[in-house]
Short mmCIF file of C-alpha atoms and ligand atoms in Angstrom, two decimals:
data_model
loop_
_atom_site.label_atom_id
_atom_site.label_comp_id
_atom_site.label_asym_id
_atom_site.label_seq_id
_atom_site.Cartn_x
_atom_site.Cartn_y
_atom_site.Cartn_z
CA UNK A 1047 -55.03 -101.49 -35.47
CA UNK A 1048 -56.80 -98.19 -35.30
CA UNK A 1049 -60.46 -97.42 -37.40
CA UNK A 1050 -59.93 -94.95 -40.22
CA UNK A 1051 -62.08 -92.83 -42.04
CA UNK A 1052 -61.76 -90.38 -44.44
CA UNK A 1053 -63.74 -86.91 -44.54
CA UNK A 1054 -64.06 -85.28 -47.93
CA UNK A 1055 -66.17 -82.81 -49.20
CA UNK A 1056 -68.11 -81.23 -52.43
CA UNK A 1057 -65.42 -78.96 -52.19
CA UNK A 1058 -63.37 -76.05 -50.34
CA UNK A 1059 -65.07 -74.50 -47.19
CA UNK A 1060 -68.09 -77.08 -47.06
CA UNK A 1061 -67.67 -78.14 -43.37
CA UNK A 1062 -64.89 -80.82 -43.52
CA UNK A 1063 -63.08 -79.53 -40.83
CA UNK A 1064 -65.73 -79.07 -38.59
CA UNK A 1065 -67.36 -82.44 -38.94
CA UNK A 1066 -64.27 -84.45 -39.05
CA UNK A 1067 -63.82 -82.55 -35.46
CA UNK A 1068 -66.95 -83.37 -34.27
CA UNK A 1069 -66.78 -86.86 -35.58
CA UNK A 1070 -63.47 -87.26 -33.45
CA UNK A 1071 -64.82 -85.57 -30.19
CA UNK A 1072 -67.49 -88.00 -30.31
CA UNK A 1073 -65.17 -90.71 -30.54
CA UNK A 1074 -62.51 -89.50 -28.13
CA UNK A 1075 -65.77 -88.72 -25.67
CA UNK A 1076 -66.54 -92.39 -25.49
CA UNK A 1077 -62.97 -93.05 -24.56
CA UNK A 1078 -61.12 -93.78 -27.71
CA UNK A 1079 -57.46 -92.51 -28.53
CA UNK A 1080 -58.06 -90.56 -31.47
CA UNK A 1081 -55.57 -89.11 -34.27
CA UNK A 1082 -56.37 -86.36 -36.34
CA UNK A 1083 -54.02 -87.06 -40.38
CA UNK A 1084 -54.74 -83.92 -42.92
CA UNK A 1085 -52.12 -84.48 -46.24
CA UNK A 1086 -51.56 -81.08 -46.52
CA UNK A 1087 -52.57 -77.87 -44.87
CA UNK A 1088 -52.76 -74.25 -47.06
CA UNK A 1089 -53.79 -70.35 -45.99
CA UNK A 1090 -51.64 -70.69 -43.04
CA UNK A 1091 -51.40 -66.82 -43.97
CA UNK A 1092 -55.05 -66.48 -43.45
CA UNK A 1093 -54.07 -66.29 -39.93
CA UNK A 1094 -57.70 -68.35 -38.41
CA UNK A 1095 -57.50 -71.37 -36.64
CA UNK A 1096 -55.87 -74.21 -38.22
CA UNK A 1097 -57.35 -77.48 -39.30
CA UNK A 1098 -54.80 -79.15 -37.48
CA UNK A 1099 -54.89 -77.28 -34.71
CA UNK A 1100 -58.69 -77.50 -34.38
CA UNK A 1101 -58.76 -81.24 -35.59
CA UNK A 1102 -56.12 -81.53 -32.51
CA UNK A 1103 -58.42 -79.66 -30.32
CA UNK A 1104 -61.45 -82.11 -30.41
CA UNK A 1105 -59.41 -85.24 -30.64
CA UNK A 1106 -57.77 -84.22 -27.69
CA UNK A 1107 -54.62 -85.70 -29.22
CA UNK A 1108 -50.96 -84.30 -28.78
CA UNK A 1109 -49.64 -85.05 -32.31
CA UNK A 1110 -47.79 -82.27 -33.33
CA UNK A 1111 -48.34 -79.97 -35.87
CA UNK A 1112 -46.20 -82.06 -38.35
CA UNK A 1113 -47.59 -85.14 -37.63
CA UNK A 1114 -51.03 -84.44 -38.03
CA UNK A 1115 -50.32 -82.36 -41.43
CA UNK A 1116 -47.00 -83.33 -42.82
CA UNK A 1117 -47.03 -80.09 -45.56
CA UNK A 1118 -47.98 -76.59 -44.58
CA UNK A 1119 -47.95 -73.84 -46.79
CA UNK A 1120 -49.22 -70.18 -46.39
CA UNK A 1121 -51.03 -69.42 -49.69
CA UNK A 1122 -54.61 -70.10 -49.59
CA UNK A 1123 -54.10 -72.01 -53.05
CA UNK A 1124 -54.39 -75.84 -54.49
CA UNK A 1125 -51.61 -77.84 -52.72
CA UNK A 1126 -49.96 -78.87 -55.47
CA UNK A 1127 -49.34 -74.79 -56.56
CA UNK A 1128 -48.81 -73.80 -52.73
CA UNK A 1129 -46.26 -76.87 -52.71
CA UNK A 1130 -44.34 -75.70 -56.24
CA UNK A 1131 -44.88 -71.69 -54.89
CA UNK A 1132 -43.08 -72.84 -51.84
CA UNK A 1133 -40.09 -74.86 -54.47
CA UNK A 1134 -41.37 -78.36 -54.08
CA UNK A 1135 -43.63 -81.04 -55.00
CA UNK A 1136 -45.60 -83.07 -52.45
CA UNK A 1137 -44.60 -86.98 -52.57
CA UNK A 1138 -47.34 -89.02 -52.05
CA UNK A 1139 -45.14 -91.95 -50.56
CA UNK A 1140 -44.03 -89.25 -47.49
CA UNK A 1141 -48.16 -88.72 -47.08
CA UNK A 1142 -48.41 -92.62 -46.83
CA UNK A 1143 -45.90 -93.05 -44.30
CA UNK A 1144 -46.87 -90.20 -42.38
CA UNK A 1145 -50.59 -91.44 -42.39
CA UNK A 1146 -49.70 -94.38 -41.01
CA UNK A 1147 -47.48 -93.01 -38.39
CA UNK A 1148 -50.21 -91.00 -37.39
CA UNK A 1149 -52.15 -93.96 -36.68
CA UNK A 1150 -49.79 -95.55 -34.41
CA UNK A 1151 -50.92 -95.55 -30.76
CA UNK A 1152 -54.36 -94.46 -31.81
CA UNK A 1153 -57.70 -96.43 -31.85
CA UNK A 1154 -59.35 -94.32 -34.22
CA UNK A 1155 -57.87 -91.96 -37.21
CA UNK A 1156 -59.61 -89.42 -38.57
CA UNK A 1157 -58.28 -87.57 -41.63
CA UNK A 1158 -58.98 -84.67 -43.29
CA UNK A 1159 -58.98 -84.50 -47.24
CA UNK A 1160 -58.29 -81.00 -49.17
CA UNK A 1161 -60.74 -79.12 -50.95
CA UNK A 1162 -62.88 -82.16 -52.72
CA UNK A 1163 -61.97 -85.64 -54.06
CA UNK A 1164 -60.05 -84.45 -57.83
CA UNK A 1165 -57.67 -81.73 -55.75
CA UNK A 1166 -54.26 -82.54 -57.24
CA UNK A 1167 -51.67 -83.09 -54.32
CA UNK A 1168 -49.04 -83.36 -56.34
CA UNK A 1169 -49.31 -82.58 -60.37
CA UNK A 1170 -50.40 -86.25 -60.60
CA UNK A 1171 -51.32 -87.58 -57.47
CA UNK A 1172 -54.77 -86.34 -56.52
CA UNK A 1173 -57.08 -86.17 -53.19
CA UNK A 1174 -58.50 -89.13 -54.30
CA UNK A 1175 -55.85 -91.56 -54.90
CA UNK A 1176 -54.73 -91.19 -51.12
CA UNK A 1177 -57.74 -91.75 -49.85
CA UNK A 1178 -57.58 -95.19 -52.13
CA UNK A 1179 -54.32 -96.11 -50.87
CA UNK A 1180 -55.01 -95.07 -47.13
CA UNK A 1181 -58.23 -97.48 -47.73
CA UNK A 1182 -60.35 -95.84 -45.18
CA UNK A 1183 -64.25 -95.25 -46.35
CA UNK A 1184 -65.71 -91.31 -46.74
CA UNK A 1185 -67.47 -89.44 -45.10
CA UNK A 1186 -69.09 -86.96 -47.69
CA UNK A 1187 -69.36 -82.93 -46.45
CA UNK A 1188 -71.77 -81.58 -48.19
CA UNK A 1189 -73.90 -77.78 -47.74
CA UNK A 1190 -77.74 -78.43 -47.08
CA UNK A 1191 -78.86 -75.22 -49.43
CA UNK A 1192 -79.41 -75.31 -53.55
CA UNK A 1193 -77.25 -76.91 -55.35
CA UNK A 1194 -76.09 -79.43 -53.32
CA UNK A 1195 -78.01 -82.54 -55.20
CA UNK A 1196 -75.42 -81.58 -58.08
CA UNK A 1197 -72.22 -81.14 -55.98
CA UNK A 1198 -72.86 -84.32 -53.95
CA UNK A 1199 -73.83 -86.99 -56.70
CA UNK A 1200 -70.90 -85.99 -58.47
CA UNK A 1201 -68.49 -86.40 -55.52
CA UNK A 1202 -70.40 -89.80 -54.67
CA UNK A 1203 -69.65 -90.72 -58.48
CA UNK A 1204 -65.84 -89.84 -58.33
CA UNK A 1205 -66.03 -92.12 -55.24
CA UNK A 1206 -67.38 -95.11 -56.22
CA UNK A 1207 -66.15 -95.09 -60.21
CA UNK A 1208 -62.34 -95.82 -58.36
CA UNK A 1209 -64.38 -98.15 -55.60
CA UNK A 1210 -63.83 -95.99 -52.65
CA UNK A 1211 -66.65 -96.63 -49.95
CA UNK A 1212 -68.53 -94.47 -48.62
CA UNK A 1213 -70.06 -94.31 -44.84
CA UNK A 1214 -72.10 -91.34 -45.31
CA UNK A 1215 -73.04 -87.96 -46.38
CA UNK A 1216 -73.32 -85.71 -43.76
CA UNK A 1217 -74.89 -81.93 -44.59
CA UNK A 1218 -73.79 -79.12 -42.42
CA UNK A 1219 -74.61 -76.41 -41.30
CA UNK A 1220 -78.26 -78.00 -40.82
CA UNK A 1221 -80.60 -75.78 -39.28
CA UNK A 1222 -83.15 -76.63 -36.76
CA UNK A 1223 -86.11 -75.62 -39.19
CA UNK A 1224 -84.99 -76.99 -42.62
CA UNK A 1225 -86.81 -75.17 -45.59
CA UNK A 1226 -88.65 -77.71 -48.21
CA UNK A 1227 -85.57 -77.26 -50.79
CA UNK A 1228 -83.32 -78.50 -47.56
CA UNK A 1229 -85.56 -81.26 -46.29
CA UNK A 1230 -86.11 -82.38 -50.40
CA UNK A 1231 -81.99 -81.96 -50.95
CA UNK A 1232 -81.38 -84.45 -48.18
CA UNK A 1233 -83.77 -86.99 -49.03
CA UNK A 1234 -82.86 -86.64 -52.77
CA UNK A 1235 -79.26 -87.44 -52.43
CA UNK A 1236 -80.14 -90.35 -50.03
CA UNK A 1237 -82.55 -91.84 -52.37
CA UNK A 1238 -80.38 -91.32 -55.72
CA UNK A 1239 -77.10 -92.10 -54.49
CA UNK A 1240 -78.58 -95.13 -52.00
CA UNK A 1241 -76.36 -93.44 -48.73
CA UNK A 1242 -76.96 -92.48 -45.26
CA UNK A 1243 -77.58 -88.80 -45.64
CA UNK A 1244 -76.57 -87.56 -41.68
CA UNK A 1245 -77.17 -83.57 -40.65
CA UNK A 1246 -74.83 -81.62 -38.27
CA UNK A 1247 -76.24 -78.18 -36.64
CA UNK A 1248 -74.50 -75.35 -36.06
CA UNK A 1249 -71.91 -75.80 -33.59
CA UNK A 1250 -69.98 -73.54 -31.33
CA UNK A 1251 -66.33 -74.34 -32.59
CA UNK A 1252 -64.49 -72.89 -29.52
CA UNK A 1253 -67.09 -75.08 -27.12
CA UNK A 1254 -66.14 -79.00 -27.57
CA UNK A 1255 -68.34 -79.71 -24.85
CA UNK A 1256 -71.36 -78.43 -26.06
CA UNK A 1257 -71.14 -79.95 -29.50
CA UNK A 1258 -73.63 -83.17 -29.94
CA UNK A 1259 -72.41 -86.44 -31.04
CA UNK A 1260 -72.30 -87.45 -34.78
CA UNK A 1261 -72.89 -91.17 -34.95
CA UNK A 1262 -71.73 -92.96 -38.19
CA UNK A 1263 -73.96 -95.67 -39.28
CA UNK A 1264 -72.58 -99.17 -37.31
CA UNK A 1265 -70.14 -101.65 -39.19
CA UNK A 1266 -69.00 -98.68 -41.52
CA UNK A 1267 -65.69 -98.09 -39.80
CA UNK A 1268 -63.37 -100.81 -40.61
CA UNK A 1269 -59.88 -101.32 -39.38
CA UNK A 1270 -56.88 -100.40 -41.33
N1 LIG B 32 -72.20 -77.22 -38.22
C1 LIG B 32 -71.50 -76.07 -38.28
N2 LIG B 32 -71.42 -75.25 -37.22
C2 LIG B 32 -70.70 -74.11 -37.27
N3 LIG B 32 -70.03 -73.68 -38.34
C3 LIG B 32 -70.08 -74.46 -39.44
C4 LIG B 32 -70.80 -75.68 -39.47
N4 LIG B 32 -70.64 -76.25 -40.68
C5 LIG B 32 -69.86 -75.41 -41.39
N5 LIG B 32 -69.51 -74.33 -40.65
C6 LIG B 32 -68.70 -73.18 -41.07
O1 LIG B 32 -68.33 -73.35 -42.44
C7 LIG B 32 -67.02 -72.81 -42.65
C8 LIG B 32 -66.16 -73.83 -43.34
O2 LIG B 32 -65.96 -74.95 -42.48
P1 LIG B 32 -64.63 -75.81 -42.52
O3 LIG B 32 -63.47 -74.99 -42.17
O4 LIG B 32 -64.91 -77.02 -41.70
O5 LIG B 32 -64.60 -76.17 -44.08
P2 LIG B 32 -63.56 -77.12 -44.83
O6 LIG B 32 -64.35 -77.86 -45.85
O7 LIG B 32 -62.78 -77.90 -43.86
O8 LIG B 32 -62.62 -76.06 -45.56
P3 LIG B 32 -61.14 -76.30 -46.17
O9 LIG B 32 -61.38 -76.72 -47.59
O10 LIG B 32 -60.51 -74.94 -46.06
O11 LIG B 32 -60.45 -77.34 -45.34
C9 LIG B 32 -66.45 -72.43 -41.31
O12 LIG B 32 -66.50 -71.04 -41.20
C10 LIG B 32 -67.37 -73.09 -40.33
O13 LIG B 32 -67.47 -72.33 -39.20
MG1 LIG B 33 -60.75 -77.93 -43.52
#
């Protein structure tokens, strides 16, 4: 059976991407098979580096691009609009399936939510009900500046109001010399919301190598 966890976020362009990579580098670094899952994939057009291409990267996995994100659409939109732009409607029982056939032959999964938790997938399946009926526990992405208390307790409250679990927060980009709003954001949400509140620095995304470990807190990562 392979460990699963779920990265969210407070929302769109928070970091997911790059700390679900670095979570699975770290993993695949101390020898594990890791798989990369990410429901649905949108701004294809944008014409960067994908998530599933980059999630592939540091898992050092050879899913394809199809089995790591089942639907891929080129408008940078909501997936359920870039799925009804494109003529058709996600189904959440394909995202199941394909989540667990993602997990096969792996020892640890790592997937990759889109935008934050109430993102509709469908018009009535959202972000959050897969990542109830996948059953793996979050990890929370979350920016370190102003505004962040807000963002974070509210994601942590969507979370844990449907009984989702949650590993950790992690804030990134965290910079080596914190400011006092930073250092007082971090310990805020850790003392309010009673969770690990971990910090990522800034990483060199094309440099696996160089990237340092991110360490979830021990007996967090459950089987599926
Ligand atoms: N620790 C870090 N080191 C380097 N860059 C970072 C770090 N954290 C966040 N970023 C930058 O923040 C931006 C957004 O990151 P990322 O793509 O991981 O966000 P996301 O939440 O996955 O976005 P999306 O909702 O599109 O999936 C990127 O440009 C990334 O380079
Ligand atoms: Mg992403």
């Amino acid at each position: 059976m392979a460990r699963g966890l779920f990265v969210t976020g407070t929302g769109t362009e928070v970091g997911k991407t790059v700390v679900a990579a670095v979570i699975a580098r770290t993993l695949a670094a101390e020898g594990q098979r890791v798989h990369a899952f990410k429901p649905a994939v949108t701004g294809l057009d944008e014409g960067v580096e994908t998530d599933h291409a980059l999630l592939r990267r540091a898992s050092g996995s050879s899913q394809s691009d199809e089995e790591i994100a089942p639907y891929r659409y080129g408008p940078p939109a909501s997936p359920h609009l870039a799925a009804e732009l494109a003529g058709e409607e996600i189904d959440p029982e394909r995202l199941r399936q394909s989540a667990r056939a993602a997990a096969e032959g792996a020892d640890a999964i790592v997937c990759e939510g889109v935008g934050g938790l109430l993102v509709p997938l469908s018009p009535t399946y959202l972000v959050r009900d897969l990542a109830a009926d996948l059953g793996h526990p979050l990890v929370v992405v979350a920016g370190p500046g102003l505004g962040t208390i807000n963002h974070t307790l509210l994601t942590l409250e969507a979370a844990r109001a449907t009984g989702l679990s949650i590993t950790a927060v992690v804030l990134t980009p965290w910079p080596a010399q914190p400011t006092e709003i930073e250092a007082s954001n971090r310990e805020t949400i850790a003392r309010l919301a009673d969770v690990d509140v971990l910090t990522l620095p800034p990483i060199n995304l094309a440099d696996p190598p160089t990237w340092p470990p991110l360490h979830l807190p021990t007996g967090q990562f459950p089987s599926i």
